[in-house]
mmCIF file of C-alpha atoms in Angstrom:
data_model
loop_
_atom_site.group_PDB
_atom_site.id
_atom_site.type_symbol
_atom_site.label_atom_id
_atom_site.label_comp_id
_atom_site.label_asym_id
_atom_site.label_seq_id
_atom_site.Cartn_x
_atom_site.Cartn_y
_atom_site.Cartn_z
ATOM 1 C CA MET A 1093 -53.187 -38.944 -13.059
ATOM 2 C CA ARG A 1094 -49.592 -37.817 -12.627
ATOM 3 C CA THR A 1095 -48.754 -34.165 -12.152
ATOM 4 C CA PRO A 1096 -46.437 -33.055 -14.990
ATOM 5 C CA LYS A 1097 -42.843 -32.401 -13.908
ATOM 6 C CA LYS A 1098 -41.787 -28.765 -13.918
ATOM 7 C CA THR A 1099 -39.376 -27.734 -16.631
ATOM 8 C CA LEU A 1100 -36.001 -26.395 -15.448
ATOM 9 C CA PRO A 1101 -36.886 -22.715 -16.068
ATOM 10 C CA ALA A 1102 -40.189 -23.152 -14.235
ATOM 11 C CA ALA A 1103 -38.436 -24.840 -11.325
ATOM 12 C CA VAL A 1104 -35.870 -22.044 -11.112
ATOM 13 C CA ALA A 1105 -38.616 -19.428 -11.194
ATOM 14 C CA ALA A 1106 -40.503 -21.216 -8.431
ATOM 15 C CA LEU A 1107 -37.362 -21.460 -6.282
ATOM 16 C CA THR A 1108 -36.576 -17.791 -6.837
ATOM 17 C CA ALA A 1109 -40.096 -16.779 -5.828
ATOM 18 C CA ALA A 1110 -39.854 -18.904 -2.691
ATOM 19 C CA LEU A 1111 -36.503 -17.366 -1.713
ATOM 20 C CA LEU A 1112 -37.814 -13.846 -2.252
ATOM 21 C CA ALA A 1113 -40.827 -14.662 -0.092
ATOM 22 C CA LEU A 1114 -38.431 -15.670 2.676
ATOM 23 C CA GLY A 1115 -36.473 -12.452 2.306
ATOM 24 C CA VAL A 1116 -33.376 -14.054 0.766
ATOM 25 C CA GLY A 1117 -31.500 -11.476 -1.301
ATOM 26 C CA SER A 1118 -32.556 -8.573 0.869
ATOM 27 C CA ALA A 1119 -30.086 -6.695 3.049
ATOM 28 C CA ARG A 1120 -28.493 -8.841 5.702
ATOM 29 C CA THR A 1121 -28.238 -7.999 9.372
ATOM 30 C CA GLY A 1122 -26.466 -9.641 12.273
ATOM 31 C CA SER A 1123 -29.643 -9.874 14.330
ATOM 32 C CA ALA A 1124 -33.339 -9.812 13.493
ATOM 33 C CA GLN A 1125 -34.182 -8.459 16.929
ATOM 34 C CA THR A 1126 -31.921 -5.417 17.114
ATOM 35 C CA THR A 1127 -31.420 -2.217 15.167
ATOM 36 C CA GLN A 1128 -28.410 -0.137 14.264
ATOM 37 C CA SER A 1129 -29.370 2.431 16.905
ATOM 38 C CA ASP A 1130 -29.177 -0.239 19.610
ATOM 39 C CA THR A 1131 -25.778 0.312 21.222
ATOM 40 C CA SER A 1132 -25.621 -3.357 22.211
ATOM 41 C CA VAL A 1133 -25.342 -4.422 18.571
ATOM 42 C CA LYS A 1134 -21.898 -5.654 17.645
ATOM 43 C CA PRO A 1135 -20.641 -4.700 14.194
ATOM 44 C CA THR A 1136 -20.398 -7.285 11.455
ATOM 45 C CA VAL A 1137 -16.772 -8.166 10.789
ATOM 46 C CA VAL A 1138 -15.945 -8.590 7.108
ATOM 47 C CA LEU A 1139 -12.659 -10.377 6.381
ATOM 48 C CA VAL A 1140 -10.932 -10.031 3.002
ATOM 49 C CA HIS A 1141 -8.024 -12.293 2.057
ATOM 50 C CA GLY A 1142 -5.151 -11.295 -0.176
ATOM 51 C CA ALA A 1143 -3.367 -12.835 -3.127
ATOM 52 C CA TRP A 1144 -2.142 -16.419 -3.040
ATOM 53 C CA ALA A 1145 -4.666 -17.262 -0.324
ATOM 54 C CA ASP A 1146 -8.371 -17.928 0.119
ATOM 55 C CA GLY A 1147 -11.003 -17.486 2.799
ATOM 56 C CA SER A 1148 -9.659 -20.409 4.822
ATOM 57 C CA SER A 1149 -6.702 -18.235 5.841
ATOM 58 C CA TRP A 1150 -9.155 -16.506 8.196
ATOM 59 C CA SER A 1151 -10.485 -19.723 9.759
ATOM 60 C CA ALA A 1152 -8.900 -19.366 13.204
ATOM 61 C CA VAL A 1153 -9.754 -15.664 13.465
ATOM 62 C CA THR A 1154 -13.306 -16.332 12.289
ATOM 63 C CA SER A 1155 -13.808 -18.997 14.950
ATOM 64 C CA LYS A 1156 -12.539 -16.717 17.701
ATOM 65 C CA LEU A 1157 -14.708 -13.794 16.585
ATOM 66 C CA GLN A 1158 -17.795 -15.984 16.364
ATOM 67 C CA SER A 1159 -17.096 -17.334 19.852
ATOM 68 C CA ALA A 1160 -17.006 -13.706 21.029
ATOM 69 C CA GLY A 1161 -20.459 -13.113 19.553
ATOM 70 C CA TYR A 1162 -19.588 -11.382 16.287
ATOM 71 C CA THR A 1163 -21.244 -11.973 12.946
ATOM 72 C CA VAL A 1164 -18.461 -12.658 10.438
ATOM 73 C CA ASP A 1165 -18.479 -12.562 6.640
ATOM 74 C CA VAL A 1166 -15.405 -13.992 4.882
ATOM 75 C CA VAL A 1167 -15.248 -12.596 1.373
ATOM 76 C CA ALA A 1168 -14.171 -14.731 -1.584
ATOM 77 C CA ASN A 1169 -11.926 -12.066 -3.095
ATOM 78 C CA PRO A 1170 -11.994 -12.648 -6.889
ATOM 79 C CA LEU A 1171 -8.326 -11.588 -7.372
ATOM 80 C CA ARG A 1172 -9.085 -10.469 -10.926
ATOM 81 C CA GLY A 1173 -8.041 -6.813 -10.644
ATOM 82 C CA LEU A 1174 -8.254 -3.977 -8.139
ATOM 83 C CA SER A 1175 -11.206 -2.160 -9.696
ATOM 84 C CA THR A 1176 -13.286 -5.308 -10.229
ATOM 85 C CA ASP A 1177 -12.388 -6.791 -6.845
ATOM 86 C CA ALA A 1178 -13.291 -3.529 -5.103
ATOM 87 C CA LEU A 1179 -16.593 -3.339 -6.971
ATOM 88 C CA TYR A 1180 -17.430 -6.892 -5.894
ATOM 89 C CA LEU A 1181 -16.649 -6.058 -2.258
ATOM 90 C CA ARG A 1182 -18.570 -2.774 -2.471
ATOM 91 C CA ASP A 1183 -21.642 -4.641 -3.678
ATOM 92 C CA LEU A 1184 -21.321 -7.190 -0.887
ATOM 93 C CA LEU A 1185 -20.973 -4.466 1.746
ATOM 94 C CA ALA A 1186 -24.166 -2.871 0.431
ATOM 95 C CA THR A 1187 -26.106 -5.980 1.502
ATOM 96 C CA ILE A 1188 -25.081 -5.604 5.161
ATOM 97 C CA THR A 1189 -27.108 -3.386 7.467
ATOM 98 C CA GLY A 1190 -25.618 -1.891 10.590
ATOM 99 C CA PRO A 1191 -21.994 -1.104 11.423
ATOM 100 C CA VAL A 1192 -19.131 -2.962 9.764
ATOM 101 C CA VAL A 1193 -15.503 -3.528 10.685
ATOM 102 C CA LEU A 1194 -13.684 -4.194 7.416
ATOM 103 C CA VAL A 1195 -10.465 -6.193 7.577
ATOM 104 C CA GLY A 1196 -7.975 -6.737 4.750
ATOM 105 C CA HIS A 1197 -4.861 -8.878 4.568
ATOM 106 C CA SER A 1198 -1.996 -8.078 2.181
ATOM 107 C CA TYR A 1199 -3.485 -7.200 -1.249
ATOM 108 C CA GLY A 1200 -6.867 -7.290 0.494
ATOM 109 C CA GLY A 1201 -5.880 -3.951 1.996
ATOM 110 C CA MET A 1202 -5.854 -2.429 -1.481
ATOM 111 C CA VAL A 1203 -9.367 -3.748 -2.063
ATOM 112 C CA THR A 1204 -10.830 -2.641 1.280
ATOM 113 C CA THR A 1205 -9.280 0.821 0.957
ATOM 114 C CA SER A 1206 -11.101 1.307 -2.350
ATOM 115 C CA ALA A 1207 -14.393 -0.440 -1.555
ATOM 116 C CA ALA A 1208 -15.156 1.249 1.779
ATOM 117 C CA THR A 1209 -14.971 4.823 0.513
ATOM 118 C CA GLY A 1210 -18.380 6.467 0.786
ATOM 119 C CA ASN A 1211 -19.996 3.608 2.725
ATOM 120 C CA PRO A 1212 -21.302 5.104 5.999
ATOM 121 C CA ASN A 1213 -21.728 1.677 7.593
ATOM 122 C CA VAL A 1214 -17.997 0.939 7.559
ATOM 123 C CA LYS A 1215 -16.916 2.293 10.923
ATOM 124 C CA ALA A 1216 -13.397 0.872 11.153
ATOM 125 C CA LEU A 1217 -10.698 -0.477 8.861
ATOM 126 C CA VAL A 1218 -8.224 -3.105 10.017
ATOM 127 C CA TYR A 1219 -5.116 -3.905 8.000
ATOM 128 C CA VAL A 1220 -3.177 -7.124 8.607
ATOM 129 C CA ASP A 1221 0.282 -7.239 7.013
ATOM 130 C CA ALA A 1222 -1.415 -5.219 4.326
ATOM 131 C CA PHE A 1223 -0.944 -2.643 1.639
ATOM 132 C CA ILE A 1224 -2.519 0.676 2.650
ATOM 133 C CA PRO A 1225 -2.569 2.689 -0.572
ATOM 134 C CA ASP A 1226 -3.098 6.349 -1.227
ATOM 135 C CA GLN A 1227 -4.669 7.601 -4.424
ATOM 136 C CA GLY A 1228 -2.428 6.692 -7.367
ATOM 137 C CA ASP A 1229 -0.573 3.908 -5.542
ATOM 138 C CA SER A 1230 -0.261 0.367 -6.884
ATOM 139 C CA ILE A 1231 1.074 -2.842 -5.396
ATOM 140 C CA GLY A 1232 4.127 -2.442 -7.579
ATOM 141 C CA SER A 1233 4.858 1.148 -6.573
ATOM 142 C CA LEU A 1234 4.355 0.456 -2.868
ATOM 143 C CA ALA A 1235 6.498 -2.696 -3.000
ATOM 144 C CA ALA A 1236 9.290 -0.805 -4.742
ATOM 145 C CA ALA A 1237 9.210 2.123 -2.316
ATOM 146 C CA GLN A 1238 11.030 0.204 0.435
ATOM 147 C CA PRO A 1239 13.625 -2.551 -0.038
ATOM 148 C CA GLY A 1240 13.641 -5.775 1.931
ATOM 149 C CA SER A 1241 11.042 -8.045 0.351
ATOM 150 C CA GLU A 1242 12.281 -11.561 -0.369
ATOM 151 C CA LEU A 1243 9.539 -12.121 -2.945
ATOM 152 C CA ASP A 1244 11.640 -11.860 -6.110
ATOM 153 C CA PRO A 1245 9.437 -11.715 -9.233
ATOM 154 C CA ASN A 1246 12.304 -13.181 -11.246
ATOM 155 C CA SER A 1247 12.668 -16.332 -9.162
ATOM 156 C CA SER A 1248 9.701 -16.700 -6.783
ATOM 157 C CA ILE A 1249 6.766 -16.900 -9.175
ATOM 158 C CA THR A 1250 5.336 -18.942 -11.998
ATOM 159 C CA THR A 1251 2.770 -17.652 -14.471
ATOM 160 C CA VAL A 1252 -0.071 -19.216 -16.425
ATOM 161 C CA PRO A 1253 -1.132 -17.270 -19.535
ATOM 162 C CA ILE A 1254 -4.770 -16.205 -19.877
ATOM 163 C CA HIS A 1255 -6.092 -16.350 -23.446
ATOM 164 C CA ASP A 1256 -9.123 -14.658 -24.937
ATOM 165 C CA ALA A 1257 -11.591 -16.448 -27.211
ATOM 166 C CA GLY A 1258 -9.344 -15.737 -30.196
ATOM 167 C CA GLY A 1259 -6.340 -17.395 -28.601
ATOM 168 C CA ASN A 1260 -4.510 -14.168 -27.785
ATOM 169 C CA VAL A 1261 -2.701 -13.842 -24.460
ATOM 170 C CA VAL A 1262 -4.446 -11.013 -22.591
ATOM 171 C CA ASN A 1263 -3.136 -11.494 -19.060
ATOM 172 C CA ALA A 1264 -1.510 -14.061 -16.812
ATOM 173 C CA ASP A 1265 -2.213 -15.708 -13.492
ATOM 174 C CA VAL A 1266 0.661 -15.379 -11.035
ATOM 175 C CA TYR A 1267 1.471 -18.128 -8.518
ATOM 176 C CA ILE A 1268 4.166 -18.431 -5.878
ATOM 177 C CA LYS A 1269 6.407 -21.437 -6.461
ATOM 178 C CA PRO A 1270 5.224 -24.079 -3.961
ATOM 179 C CA ASN A 1271 8.752 -24.908 -2.796
ATOM 180 C CA LEU A 1272 9.291 -21.254 -1.831
ATOM 181 C CA PHE A 1273 5.867 -20.540 -0.360
ATOM 182 C CA ALA A 1274 6.571 -21.667 3.205
ATOM 183 C CA GLY A 1275 9.787 -19.681 3.524
ATOM 184 C CA LEU A 1276 8.223 -16.511 2.185
ATOM 185 C CA PHE A 1277 4.750 -16.571 3.692
ATOM 186 C CA ALA A 1278 4.569 -19.094 6.485
ATOM 187 C CA GLY A 1279 7.595 -18.894 8.766
ATOM 188 C CA GLY A 1280 6.745 -20.539 12.092
ATOM 189 C CA ILE A 1281 3.657 -22.270 10.710
ATOM 190 C CA PRO A 1282 3.853 -26.108 10.855
ATOM 191 C CA ALA A 1283 5.358 -27.558 7.687
ATOM 192 C CA LYS A 1284 2.332 -29.709 6.819
ATOM 193 C CA GLN A 1285 -0.008 -26.743 7.146
ATOM 194 C CA ALA A 1286 2.320 -24.558 5.071
ATOM 195 C CA ALA A 1287 2.399 -27.223 2.348
ATOM 196 C CA VAL A 1288 -1.393 -27.216 2.197
ATOM 197 C CA LEU A 1289 -1.416 -23.420 1.948
ATOM 198 C CA ALA A 1290 1.079 -23.586 -0.925
ATOM 199 C CA ALA A 1291 -0.989 -26.193 -2.763
ATOM 200 C CA THR A 1292 -4.290 -24.335 -2.361
ATOM 201 C CA GLN A 1293 -3.082 -20.806 -3.169
ATOM 202 C CA ARG A 1294 -5.245 -18.772 -5.530
ATOM 203 C CA PRO A 1295 -3.505 -16.683 -8.181
ATOM 204 C CA LEU A 1296 -3.536 -12.958 -8.794
ATOM 205 C CA THR A 1297 -3.678 -11.576 -12.313
ATOM 206 C CA ALA A 1298 -0.387 -10.014 -13.366
ATOM 207 C CA SER A 1299 -2.069 -6.763 -14.442
ATOM 208 C CA THR A 1300 -3.258 -6.187 -10.870
ATOM 209 C CA LEU A 1301 0.307 -5.471 -9.768
ATOM 210 C CA SER A 1302 0.361 -2.187 -11.695
ATOM 211 C CA GLU A 1303 -3.275 -1.144 -11.241
ATOM 212 C CA THR A 1304 -3.541 2.046 -9.204
ATOM 213 C CA LEU A 1305 -6.061 3.161 -6.610
ATOM 214 C CA ALA A 1306 -8.286 5.515 -8.578
ATOM 215 C CA GLY A 1307 -10.376 7.163 -5.870
ATOM 216 C CA VAL A 1308 -10.004 8.675 -2.422
ATOM 217 C CA PRO A 1309 -8.720 6.059 0.056
ATOM 218 C CA ALA A 1310 -11.195 5.053 2.741
ATOM 219 C CA TRP A 1311 -8.738 5.695 5.561
ATOM 220 C CA LYS A 1312 -9.012 9.417 4.865
ATOM 221 C CA THR A 1313 -12.393 9.377 6.626
ATOM 222 C CA ILE A 1314 -12.566 6.033 8.487
ATOM 223 C CA PRO A 1315 -10.406 5.234 11.529
ATOM 224 C CA SER A 1316 -7.935 2.436 10.968
ATOM 225 C CA TRP A 1317 -5.922 -0.187 12.846
ATOM 226 C CA ASP A 1318 -2.888 -2.052 11.559
ATOM 227 C CA VAL A 1319 -1.218 -5.324 12.513
ATOM 228 C CA ILE A 1320 2.404 -5.462 11.407
ATOM 229 C CA GLY A 1321 4.189 -8.805 11.364
ATOM 230 C CA THR A 1322 7.788 -8.050 12.265
ATOM 231 C CA ALA A 1323 8.957 -11.296 10.601
ATOM 232 C CA ASP A 1324 7.146 -10.543 7.322
ATOM 233 C CA LYS A 1325 9.375 -11.466 4.364
ATOM 234 C CA VAL A 1326 6.860 -10.470 1.686
ATOM 235 C CA LEU A 1327 5.842 -6.948 2.706
ATOM 236 C CA PRO A 1328 8.700 -5.502 4.781
ATOM 237 C CA PRO A 1329 7.717 -4.228 8.237
ATOM 238 C CA ALA A 1330 9.379 -0.874 7.485
ATOM 239 C CA ALA A 1331 7.102 -0.396 4.469
ATOM 240 C CA GLN A 1332 4.068 -1.373 6.511
ATOM 241 C CA GLN A 1333 5.062 1.130 9.204
ATOM 242 C CA ILE A 1334 5.285 3.987 6.703
ATOM 243 C CA MET A 1335 1.889 3.197 5.191
ATOM 244 C CA ALA A 1336 0.272 2.797 8.614
ATOM 245 C CA GLN A 1337 1.635 6.096 9.886
ATOM 246 C CA ARG A 1338 0.491 7.868 6.737
ATOM 247 C CA ALA A 1339 -3.015 6.506 7.337
ATOM 248 C CA GLY A 1340 -2.956 7.491 11.010
ATOM 249 C CA ALA A 1341 -3.576 3.873 12.004
ATOM 250 C CA HIS A 1342 -3.393 2.406 15.495
ATOM 251 C CA ILE A 1343 -0.373 0.119 15.127
ATOM 252 C CA THR A 1344 0.175 -3.268 16.777
ATOM 253 C CA LYS A 1345 3.357 -5.231 16.083
ATOM 254 C CA VAL A 1346 3.519 -8.995 16.415
ATOM 255 C CA ASP A 1347 6.375 -11.446 15.934
ATOM 256 C CA ALA A 1348 4.747 -13.139 12.970
ATOM 257 C CA PRO A 1349 5.222 -13.853 9.243
ATOM 258 C CA HIS A 1350 3.116 -12.482 6.416
ATOM 259 C CA LEU A 1351 0.283 -14.847 7.349
ATOM 260 C CA SER A 1352 0.036 -13.507 10.883
ATOM 261 C CA MET A 1353 -3.681 -14.302 11.126
ATOM 262 C CA ILE A 1354 -2.720 -17.974 10.864
ATOM 263 C CA SER A 1355 0.402 -17.943 13.027
ATOM 264 C CA ASP A 1356 -0.966 -15.578 15.708
ATOM 265 C CA PRO A 1357 -4.782 -15.474 15.460
ATOM 266 C CA ASP A 1358 -5.156 -14.317 19.075
ATOM 267 C CA ALA A 1359 -3.239 -11.092 18.425
ATOM 268 C CA VAL A 1360 -5.037 -10.394 15.156
ATOM 269 C CA THR A 1361 -8.434 -11.116 16.695
ATOM 270 C CA GLY A 1362 -7.596 -8.825 19.592
ATOM 271 C CA VAL A 1363 -6.923 -5.888 17.274
ATOM 272 C CA ILE A 1364 -10.155 -6.514 15.354
ATOM 273 C CA VAL A 1365 -12.096 -6.584 18.636
ATOM 274 C CA ASP A 1366 -10.417 -3.328 19.692
ATOM 275 C CA ALA A 1367 -11.561 -1.735 16.438
ATOM 276 C CA ALA A 1368 -15.049 -3.148 16.866
ATOM 277 C CA ARG A 1369 -15.361 -1.778 20.404
ATOM 278 C CA ALA A 1370 -14.315 1.651 19.174
ATOM 279 C CA THR A 1371 -17.336 1.717 16.850
ATOM 280 C CA ARG A 1372 -19.891 1.377 19.678
#
């Protein structure tokens, strides 16, 4: 006599029960054999990408950190808006036990600055060619504060309208024009690699550009480090310097474009390791 096949809901329920029995969904930790009080425990490094990128932009840095013995989480930043992106990251951080070094690139710096506030496990912030906002700042206001960016919203971007169920345009997805991507973001990166980055870019919603940081920035209470790419054509080095000094960050300058973690992963990894060592 054949055993009846489980229905889909029953199968899902059985799988869920099995995962819960294994501890899946509970707080994660870098090691099952160590505790936060053990000074030998290395912090988990959480990497957050910015707009017009994805988690693969951290691939080289991730590999180097893992080779050095660090647990690494690369966040799939939703890029749907500062408040929602920060909430997503805040919820992810809540699943990690033990110390965390939180790293944000470009717009990712806006997200990490919001999400880390009030989380006692986040021991260090690292900014990489990133926005470092204060309360009330937006990408737009920070970008306008210092001249020098070659990312011209009138000529560098294309938009795709976002409609609601009734057919009304409620927002737009913003992309960088592929033929301009390499020159703006990827100077010094091999042309074939830059072309792939342009083709795989993920958009940012247009409304995010004017959304302000609502709460107290995390750098007010958490020590920070900053990598400034001196060849950055998107976020001018002078603007990065001002934000970093305001945050009291430890500053490292590298001869790199906006995607410095791709062009110079050794330097970026080195700063993250410095921050991690300072937490122990």
